[in-house]
Amino acid sequence: MSKGKDSSLIDSDSSSILSQAPQKDSLNQYWGDHPKLFASISAGETPEERLLNCTRWFISTLYGSYSSRTTTAGMEKKPYNPILGEQYFAQWTGDEATGDLVLTAEQVSHHPPVLGFHLENKKAGVVLEGHCGQKSRFAMPAGIDVNQTGHAIVTLPNHNNETYLITLPSLNIRGIVTGRPSVELSGATYIVSSAGMIASIEYSTRGYFSGERNSFKATLEPLDGDDPFYTVQGVWSGVSNYVDHTKEDDDDESELFFDALVDRPVAPELKPKDEMGPLESHKLWSKVTDAINTKDYATASREKSKIEDAQRVLAKARKERGETQADALKIFVLVDEDADATGKAFQALREDLIDAVGTKALREDEMRPHWRLRK
């Protein structure tokens, strides 16, 4: 569910800033890019191994989400502006050992723009759910800094509902003036485990760690501040390696962690367009996409305006009936954090995270809303 006012990227949303217009895909599609790695999270024999597997899967999603999306000219394309209730469905069919991975996403808020998502492999026993949005500001000399709000929660039902809170990276968009915008990650993200562990991932936009762009360093350690059991270092858009400090003959010998250029993303399976519902992204924006692909920009602008004008009519009617945006949702439902199992897990992990690294580690909307897939 993607985006775009032709004039600017500043009003982009949780999936829009990174969406290539001709593809009309969902940012959260890329969290399923490596279905075997997603399934492997629950395969770890120890909590330490499961946190390592979760970190590997998370790093594998960054290439598709933020690096592979540039064009051959090296620039990020402008996307569409998702409408309230816009839907995205995808599946990755696995084998008997891996199981199928299913993604469901819905634009749960238009003002502010927020995307709700649910990714699940029932056979492997791995569930990901959460929401994401973005707050943007101009950055000198010629760019935009984007703070991603929201979070993801991974739950492992086969391991006593072991859970992981995942925060989202900050984005730096540069090259706006030159007309060749590109995206870099900055700051840090965290993966906090209910088993009392944390993975701290630091990003460098200028190769501080490895001398290359898109470099990162991750430290996996107990929350009580004891010695780390794994460290990872490398380039999230390329090769990274890790050191296992739990080995008795620990000599800091590194092993391959992930290679984004070899372990290529797996394309999702989508329904034929004629079987899609009217609110599914590829169907909803098909006329706009077709016009863009044939360079018929007048038609693209006209079809885009039709969609946006219809949304204004619906929003006005909703206001007159005294309804909220949540009343328009078909797939997700707004839940009370205190009465929701995943919400309660989030509260506990949030406190662990704040105790470990401070309040700035997690960016949430002021109301801290939570959406869940309807049962």
Short mmCIF file of C-alpha atoms in Angstrom, two decimals:
data_model
loop_
_atom_site.label_atom_id
_atom_site.label_comp_id
_atom_site.label_asym_id
_atom_site.label_seq_id
_atom_site.Cartn_x
_atom_site.Cartn_y
_atom_site.Cartn_z
CA MET A 1 0.00 0.00 0.00
CA SER A 2 1.89 2.79 -1.29
CA LYS A 3 1.75 6.36 -2.16
CA GLY A 4 2.25 9.47 -3.75
CA LYS A 5 1.59 13.05 -4.27
CA ASP A 6 3.52 13.98 -7.36
CA SER A 7 4.99 17.05 -5.72
CA SER A 8 6.55 15.74 -2.53
CA LEU A 9 7.54 12.81 -0.36
CA ILE A 10 7.00 14.63 2.91
CA ASP A 11 3.44 13.38 3.47
CA SER A 12 4.31 9.76 2.91
CA ASP A 13 3.17 6.96 5.21
CA SER A 14 4.14 3.64 6.77
CA SER A 15 4.55 1.84 3.49
CA SER A 16 4.49 4.63 0.96
CA ILE A 17 7.91 6.18 1.22
CA LEU A 18 9.52 3.05 -0.18
CA SER A 19 6.98 1.80 -2.70
CA GLN A 20 7.80 1.68 -6.40
CA ALA A 21 4.77 2.97 -8.21
CA PRO A 22 4.68 0.35 -11.01
CA GLN A 23 4.78 -2.49 -8.48
CA LYS A 24 2.11 -1.26 -6.05
CA ASP A 25 3.20 -3.60 -3.30
CA SER A 26 3.20 -3.44 0.49
CA LEU A 27 6.23 -2.59 2.59
CA ASN A 28 5.34 -5.46 4.87
CA GLN A 29 5.53 -7.82 1.92
CA TYR A 30 9.29 -7.67 2.39
CA TRP A 31 9.02 -9.13 5.87
CA GLY A 32 8.06 -12.33 4.07
CA ASP A 33 10.87 -12.13 1.53
CA HIS A 34 12.72 -14.98 3.24
CA PRO A 35 10.03 -17.43 4.40
CA LYS A 36 12.53 -20.10 5.48
CA LEU A 37 14.33 -17.63 7.75
CA PHE A 38 11.00 -16.53 9.21
CA ALA A 39 10.09 -20.17 9.91
CA SER A 40 13.54 -20.82 11.40
CA ILE A 41 12.90 -18.43 14.32
CA SER A 42 11.09 -21.19 16.21
CA ALA A 43 13.67 -23.85 15.22
CA GLY A 44 16.33 -22.63 17.64
CA GLU A 45 16.93 -25.09 20.47
CA THR A 46 17.71 -22.40 23.05
CA PRO A 47 16.36 -18.89 23.69
CA GLU A 48 19.74 -17.55 22.57
CA GLU A 49 19.53 -19.39 19.25
CA ARG A 50 15.96 -18.25 18.70
CA LEU A 51 16.96 -14.62 19.28
CA LEU A 52 19.84 -15.09 16.81
CA ASN A 53 17.44 -16.57 14.24
CA CYS A 54 14.98 -13.73 14.79
CA THR A 55 17.76 -11.19 14.28
CA ARG A 56 18.93 -12.93 11.08
CA TRP A 57 15.40 -12.90 9.69
CA PHE A 58 14.98 -9.21 10.59
CA ILE A 59 18.26 -8.25 8.89
CA SER A 60 17.18 -10.22 5.81
CA THR A 61 14.10 -8.00 5.46
CA LEU A 62 16.07 -4.76 5.24
CA TYR A 63 17.45 -5.32 1.74
CA GLY A 64 14.02 -5.71 0.17
CA SER A 65 12.47 -2.96 2.26
CA TYR A 66 15.09 -0.27 1.85
CA SER A 67 17.82 -1.13 -0.67
CA SER A 68 16.52 -3.24 -3.55
CA ARG A 69 13.71 -0.79 -4.20
CA THR A 70 15.89 1.75 -5.97
CA THR A 71 15.85 1.89 -9.75
CA THR A 72 18.74 1.13 -12.06
CA ALA A 73 19.47 4.86 -11.96
CA GLY A 74 20.01 4.53 -8.22
CA MET A 75 16.98 6.48 -7.08
CA GLU A 76 13.85 5.79 -5.10
CA LYS A 77 10.56 6.04 -7.02
CA LYS A 78 7.60 8.02 -5.74
CA PRO A 79 4.70 5.89 -4.54
CA TYR A 80 0.93 6.15 -4.13
CA ASN A 81 -1.03 7.46 -1.16
CA PRO A 82 -2.83 4.51 0.49
CA ILE A 83 -6.49 4.99 1.34
CA LEU A 84 -8.20 4.01 4.57
CA GLY A 85 -9.09 0.32 4.50
CA GLU A 86 -6.78 -0.49 1.60
CA GLN A 87 -5.88 -4.18 1.71
CA TYR A 88 -2.95 -6.38 0.77
CA PHE A 89 -2.82 -10.19 0.79
CA ALA A 90 0.13 -12.42 -0.11
CA GLN A 91 1.31 -15.96 0.44
CA TRP A 92 4.55 -17.91 0.16
CA THR A 93 3.92 -21.64 -0.32
CA GLY A 94 6.51 -23.73 1.50
CA ASP A 95 7.39 -27.40 1.67
CA GLU A 96 6.39 -29.94 4.34
CA ALA A 97 9.22 -28.83 6.58
CA THR A 98 8.76 -25.06 6.20
CA GLY A 99 5.00 -24.60 5.89
CA ASP A 100 3.11 -21.76 4.21
CA LEU A 101 3.58 -18.11 5.12
CA VAL A 102 0.53 -15.82 4.89
CA LEU A 103 0.51 -12.01 5.01
CA THR A 104 -2.54 -9.84 5.66
CA ALA A 105 -2.28 -6.04 5.81
CA GLU A 106 -4.75 -3.15 5.96
CA GLN A 107 -4.41 0.62 6.07
CA VAL A 108 -5.97 1.09 9.52
CA SER A 109 -5.63 4.88 9.65
CA HIS A 110 -5.35 7.61 7.03
CA HIS A 111 -4.79 10.56 9.40
CA PRO A 112 -2.24 9.80 10.67
CA PRO A 113 -1.29 7.13 8.12
CA VAL A 114 -0.83 3.74 9.82
CA LEU A 115 -0.62 0.23 8.39
CA GLY A 116 -1.70 -2.86 10.36
CA PHE A 117 -0.15 -6.22 9.49
CA HIS A 118 -0.27 -9.91 10.38
CA LEU A 119 2.27 -12.46 9.11
CA GLU A 120 1.92 -16.10 10.15
CA ASN A 121 3.39 -19.54 9.50
CA LYS A 122 1.12 -21.92 11.42
CA LYS A 123 3.19 -25.05 10.73
CA ALA A 124 6.42 -23.47 11.99
CA GLY A 125 4.63 -21.76 14.85
CA VAL A 126 5.70 -18.16 14.16
CA VAL A 127 3.33 -15.17 14.26
CA LEU A 128 4.21 -11.53 13.53
CA GLU A 129 1.71 -8.73 14.18
CA GLY A 130 1.82 -5.01 14.68
CA HIS A 131 1.47 -1.66 12.99
CA CYS A 132 3.70 1.05 11.55
CA GLY A 133 3.47 4.70 10.62
CA GLN A 134 5.86 7.53 9.85
CA LYS A 135 6.58 11.05 11.01
CA SER A 136 8.69 13.09 8.62
CA ARG A 137 10.62 16.33 8.86
CA PHE A 138 12.89 18.24 6.50
CA ALA A 139 16.59 17.82 7.19
CA MET A 140 19.31 20.18 6.04
CA PRO A 141 20.88 20.53 3.60
CA ALA A 142 18.47 18.71 1.28
CA GLY A 143 16.71 15.71 2.67
CA ILE A 144 14.00 14.24 4.84
CA ASP A 145 14.37 12.35 8.11
CA VAL A 146 11.65 9.84 8.86
CA ASN A 147 10.90 8.36 12.28
CA GLN A 148 8.95 5.15 11.92
CA THR A 149 6.36 4.77 14.65
CA GLY A 150 4.83 1.53 15.82
CA HIS A 151 6.34 -1.89 16.40
CA ALA A 152 6.11 -5.60 15.62
CA ILE A 153 5.58 -8.50 18.00
CA VAL A 154 6.77 -12.02 17.16
CA THR A 155 5.07 -14.83 19.08
CA LEU A 156 6.22 -18.48 19.19
CA PRO A 157 3.24 -20.62 20.31
CA ASN A 158 5.37 -23.77 20.38
CA HIS A 159 7.74 -22.22 22.93
CA ASN A 160 5.22 -21.22 25.62
CA ASN A 161 4.29 -18.12 23.63
CA GLU A 162 7.82 -16.71 23.82
CA THR A 163 7.59 -13.17 22.42
CA TYR A 164 9.86 -10.60 20.82
CA LEU A 165 9.28 -6.85 20.58
CA ILE A 166 10.85 -5.36 17.44
CA THR A 167 11.31 -1.61 16.98
CA LEU A 168 11.61 0.08 13.60
CA PRO A 169 14.62 1.90 12.09
CA SER A 170 14.81 5.60 11.27
CA LEU A 171 15.15 6.56 7.61
CA ASN A 172 17.27 9.29 6.06
CA ILE A 173 16.16 10.29 2.56
CA ARG A 174 18.78 12.25 0.68
CA GLY A 175 19.14 13.62 -2.86
CA ILE A 176 15.77 15.40 -2.93
CA VAL A 177 17.14 18.52 -4.65
CA THR A 178 19.02 16.54 -7.28
CA GLY A 179 15.91 14.50 -8.06
CA ARG A 180 17.67 11.25 -7.13
CA PRO A 181 16.37 10.40 -3.65
CA SER A 182 17.81 7.39 -1.86
CA VAL A 183 17.17 5.84 1.54
CA GLU A 184 19.63 5.10 4.36
CA LEU A 185 19.00 3.68 7.84
CA SER A 186 20.27 5.38 10.97
CA GLY A 187 20.14 5.12 14.73
CA ALA A 188 19.31 1.78 16.29
CA THR A 189 16.60 -0.83 16.49
CA TYR A 190 16.03 -3.42 19.19
CA ILE A 191 14.65 -6.92 19.49
CA VAL A 192 13.66 -7.70 23.07
CA SER A 193 12.90 -11.30 24.05
CA SER A 194 10.56 -12.38 26.85
CA ALA A 195 13.34 -14.82 27.78
CA GLY A 196 15.29 -11.87 29.20
CA MET A 197 17.54 -11.01 26.26
CA ILE A 198 18.02 -8.16 23.80
CA ALA A 199 19.52 -7.66 20.36
CA SER A 200 20.75 -4.08 19.85
CA ILE A 201 21.28 -3.21 16.18
CA GLU A 202 23.19 -0.03 15.33
CA TYR A 203 23.13 1.38 11.79
CA SER A 204 25.73 3.51 10.08
CA THR A 205 24.89 5.66 7.07
CA ARG A 206 28.52 6.36 6.20
CA GLY A 207 30.30 3.10 6.84
CA TYR A 208 31.51 3.85 10.34
CA PHE A 209 31.69 0.15 11.26
CA SER A 210 32.91 -1.45 8.04
CA GLY A 211 33.91 1.37 5.70
CA GLU A 212 30.82 0.70 3.58
CA ARG A 213 27.38 2.24 3.36
CA ASN A 214 24.51 0.33 4.95
CA SER A 215 26.77 -1.15 7.58
CA PHE A 216 25.47 -2.33 10.94
CA LYS A 217 26.57 -3.94 14.17
CA ALA A 218 24.38 -6.09 16.43
CA THR A 219 25.01 -7.23 19.98
CA LEU A 220 22.93 -10.05 21.48
CA GLU A 221 23.13 -10.17 25.26
CA PRO A 222 21.15 -10.75 28.45
CA LEU A 223 19.01 -7.87 29.68
CA ASP A 224 20.85 -7.97 33.01
CA GLY A 225 23.97 -6.63 31.32
CA ASP A 226 25.99 -9.85 31.31
CA ASP A 227 28.48 -10.62 28.54
CA PRO A 228 27.09 -10.87 24.97
CA PHE A 229 26.61 -14.34 23.54
CA TYR A 230 26.62 -13.29 19.86
CA THR A 231 27.87 -10.27 17.94
CA VAL A 232 27.07 -9.57 14.30
CA GLN A 233 28.70 -7.12 11.94
CA GLY A 234 28.58 -6.32 8.25
CA VAL A 235 26.43 -4.71 5.58
CA TRP A 236 22.69 -5.30 5.66
CA SER A 237 22.46 -4.90 1.88
CA GLY A 238 25.37 -7.32 1.41
CA VAL A 239 27.37 -9.71 3.60
CA SER A 240 27.39 -9.93 7.39
CA ASN A 241 29.15 -12.31 9.79
CA TYR A 242 28.69 -13.29 13.41
CA VAL A 243 30.80 -14.51 16.31
CA ASP A 244 29.50 -17.10 18.78
CA HIS A 245 30.92 -16.16 22.19
CA THR A 246 29.34 -19.17 23.89
CA LYS A 247 31.86 -21.59 22.42
CA GLU A 248 34.42 -22.89 24.90
CA ASP A 249 37.24 -22.24 22.44
CA ASP A 250 36.00 -18.72 21.73
CA ASP A 251 38.66 -17.24 19.47
CA ASP A 252 36.41 -14.63 17.81
CA GLU A 253 36.33 -16.65 14.60
CA SER A 254 33.44 -15.33 12.53
CA GLU A 255 30.90 -17.28 10.51
CA LEU A 256 28.55 -16.19 7.75
CA PHE A 257 25.40 -14.61 9.16
CA PHE A 258 23.56 -13.46 6.03
CA ASP A 259 24.38 -12.64 2.42
CA ALA A 260 21.70 -10.45 0.84
CA LEU A 261 23.22 -10.83 -2.63
CA VAL A 262 23.15 -14.63 -2.58
CA ASP A 263 20.07 -15.41 -0.48
CA ARG A 264 17.66 -13.70 -2.83
CA PRO A 265 14.11 -12.70 -1.88
CA VAL A 266 11.26 -15.07 -2.70
CA ALA A 267 8.45 -13.39 -4.62
CA PRO A 268 5.01 -13.60 -3.00
CA GLU A 269 2.06 -15.33 -4.60
CA LEU A 270 -0.82 -12.96 -5.35
CA LYS A 271 -4.34 -13.66 -6.50
CA PRO A 272 -5.18 -12.94 -10.16
CA LYS A 273 -6.31 -9.35 -10.44
CA ASP A 274 -9.83 -10.34 -11.52
CA GLU A 275 -10.21 -12.27 -8.25
CA MET A 276 -9.12 -9.36 -6.06
CA GLY A 277 -11.55 -7.26 -4.07
CA PRO A 278 -12.03 -3.55 -4.87
CA LEU A 279 -9.92 -2.45 -1.88
CA GLU A 280 -6.92 -4.66 -2.65
CA SER A 281 -3.93 -2.54 -3.63
CA HIS A 282 -3.17 -4.01 -7.05
CA LYS A 283 -6.84 -3.81 -8.09
CA LEU A 284 -7.54 -0.42 -6.52
CA TRP A 285 -4.63 1.33 -8.21
CA SER A 286 -4.49 -0.73 -11.44
CA LYS A 287 -5.67 2.07 -13.75
CA VAL A 288 -3.16 4.48 -12.22
CA THR A 289 -0.35 1.95 -12.57
CA ASP A 290 -1.26 1.08 -16.16
CA ALA A 291 -1.25 4.76 -17.10
CA ILE A 292 2.11 5.35 -15.43
CA ASN A 293 3.63 2.36 -17.21
CA THR A 294 2.52 3.77 -20.58
CA LYS A 295 3.67 7.29 -19.59
CA ASP A 296 0.10 8.59 -19.83
CA TYR A 297 0.46 10.89 -16.84
CA ALA A 298 -2.73 12.86 -17.52
CA THR A 299 -4.80 9.69 -17.21
CA ALA A 300 -2.80 8.59 -14.16
CA SER A 301 -3.50 11.90 -12.43
CA ARG A 302 -7.18 11.76 -13.35
CA GLU A 303 -7.64 8.18 -12.07
CA LYS A 304 -5.72 9.00 -8.90
CA SER A 305 -7.98 12.00 -8.25
CA LYS A 306 -11.08 9.81 -8.67
CA ILE A 307 -9.90 7.52 -5.88
CA GLU A 308 -8.96 10.38 -3.57
CA ASP A 309 -12.20 12.32 -4.21
CA ALA A 310 -14.25 9.22 -3.40
CA GLN A 311 -12.37 8.90 -0.12
CA ARG A 312 -13.22 12.48 0.82
CA VAL A 313 -16.91 11.76 0.26
CA LEU A 314 -16.71 8.64 2.46
CA ALA A 315 -14.82 10.53 5.19
CA LYS A 316 -17.46 13.29 5.24
CA ALA A 317 -20.27 10.73 5.51
CA ARG A 318 -18.43 8.94 8.30
CA LYS A 319 -18.07 12.19 10.24
CA GLU A 320 -21.77 12.99 9.82
CA ARG A 321 -22.66 9.57 11.25
CA GLY A 322 -20.32 10.10 14.19
CA GLU A 323 -18.08 7.19 13.16
CA THR A 324 -14.30 6.88 13.45
CA GLN A 325 -11.74 5.51 11.02
CA ALA A 326 -11.79 2.22 12.94
CA ASP A 327 -15.45 1.75 11.95
CA ALA A 328 -14.44 1.53 8.29
CA LEU A 329 -12.02 -1.39 8.72
CA LYS A 330 -12.89 -4.81 7.33
CA ILE A 331 -9.90 -6.96 8.34
CA PHE A 332 -8.39 -5.44 11.49
CA VAL A 333 -10.01 -4.27 14.69
CA LEU A 334 -8.90 -1.65 17.21
CA VAL A 335 -8.26 -3.38 20.55
CA ASP A 336 -7.69 -2.42 24.15
CA GLU A 337 -4.03 -3.00 24.96
CA ASP A 338 -4.90 -4.05 28.53
CA ALA A 339 -7.40 -6.68 27.39
CA ASP A 340 -5.36 -8.17 24.55
CA ALA A 341 -2.79 -10.97 25.01
CA THR A 342 -0.33 -9.49 22.54
CA GLY A 343 -0.95 -6.04 24.01
CA LYS A 344 -0.04 -7.30 27.45
CA ALA A 345 3.12 -8.92 26.06
CA PHE A 346 3.97 -5.59 24.44
CA GLN A 347 3.57 -3.76 27.75
CA ALA A 348 5.96 -6.11 29.55
CA LEU A 349 8.59 -6.04 26.79
CA ARG A 350 8.29 -2.26 26.48
CA GLU A 351 9.18 -1.89 30.13
CA ASP A 352 12.18 -4.21 29.67
CA LEU A 353 13.31 -2.16 26.69
CA ILE A 354 12.95 1.17 28.48
CA ASP A 355 14.85 -0.17 31.49
CA ALA A 356 17.66 -1.34 29.20
CA VAL A 357 18.11 1.60 26.81
CA GLY A 358 15.72 4.43 27.74
CA THR A 359 12.44 5.89 26.53
CA LYS A 360 13.70 6.99 23.10
CA ALA A 361 14.12 3.37 21.98
CA LEU A 362 10.44 3.03 21.08
CA ARG A 363 8.40 5.53 19.08
CA GLU A 364 4.65 5.14 19.47
CA ASP A 365 1.67 7.32 18.68
CA GLU A 366 0.47 9.34 21.66
CA MET A 367 -2.69 7.19 21.93
CA ARG A 368 -0.67 3.95 21.57
CA PRO A 369 -3.40 2.26 19.49
CA HIS A 370 -3.27 -1.45 18.71
CA TRP A 371 -4.92 -3.28 15.84
CA ARG A 372 -5.39 -7.03 15.54
CA LEU A 373 -6.60 -9.33 12.80
CA ARG A 374 -10.32 -10.00 13.20
CA LYS A 375 -11.01 -13.54 14.40
#
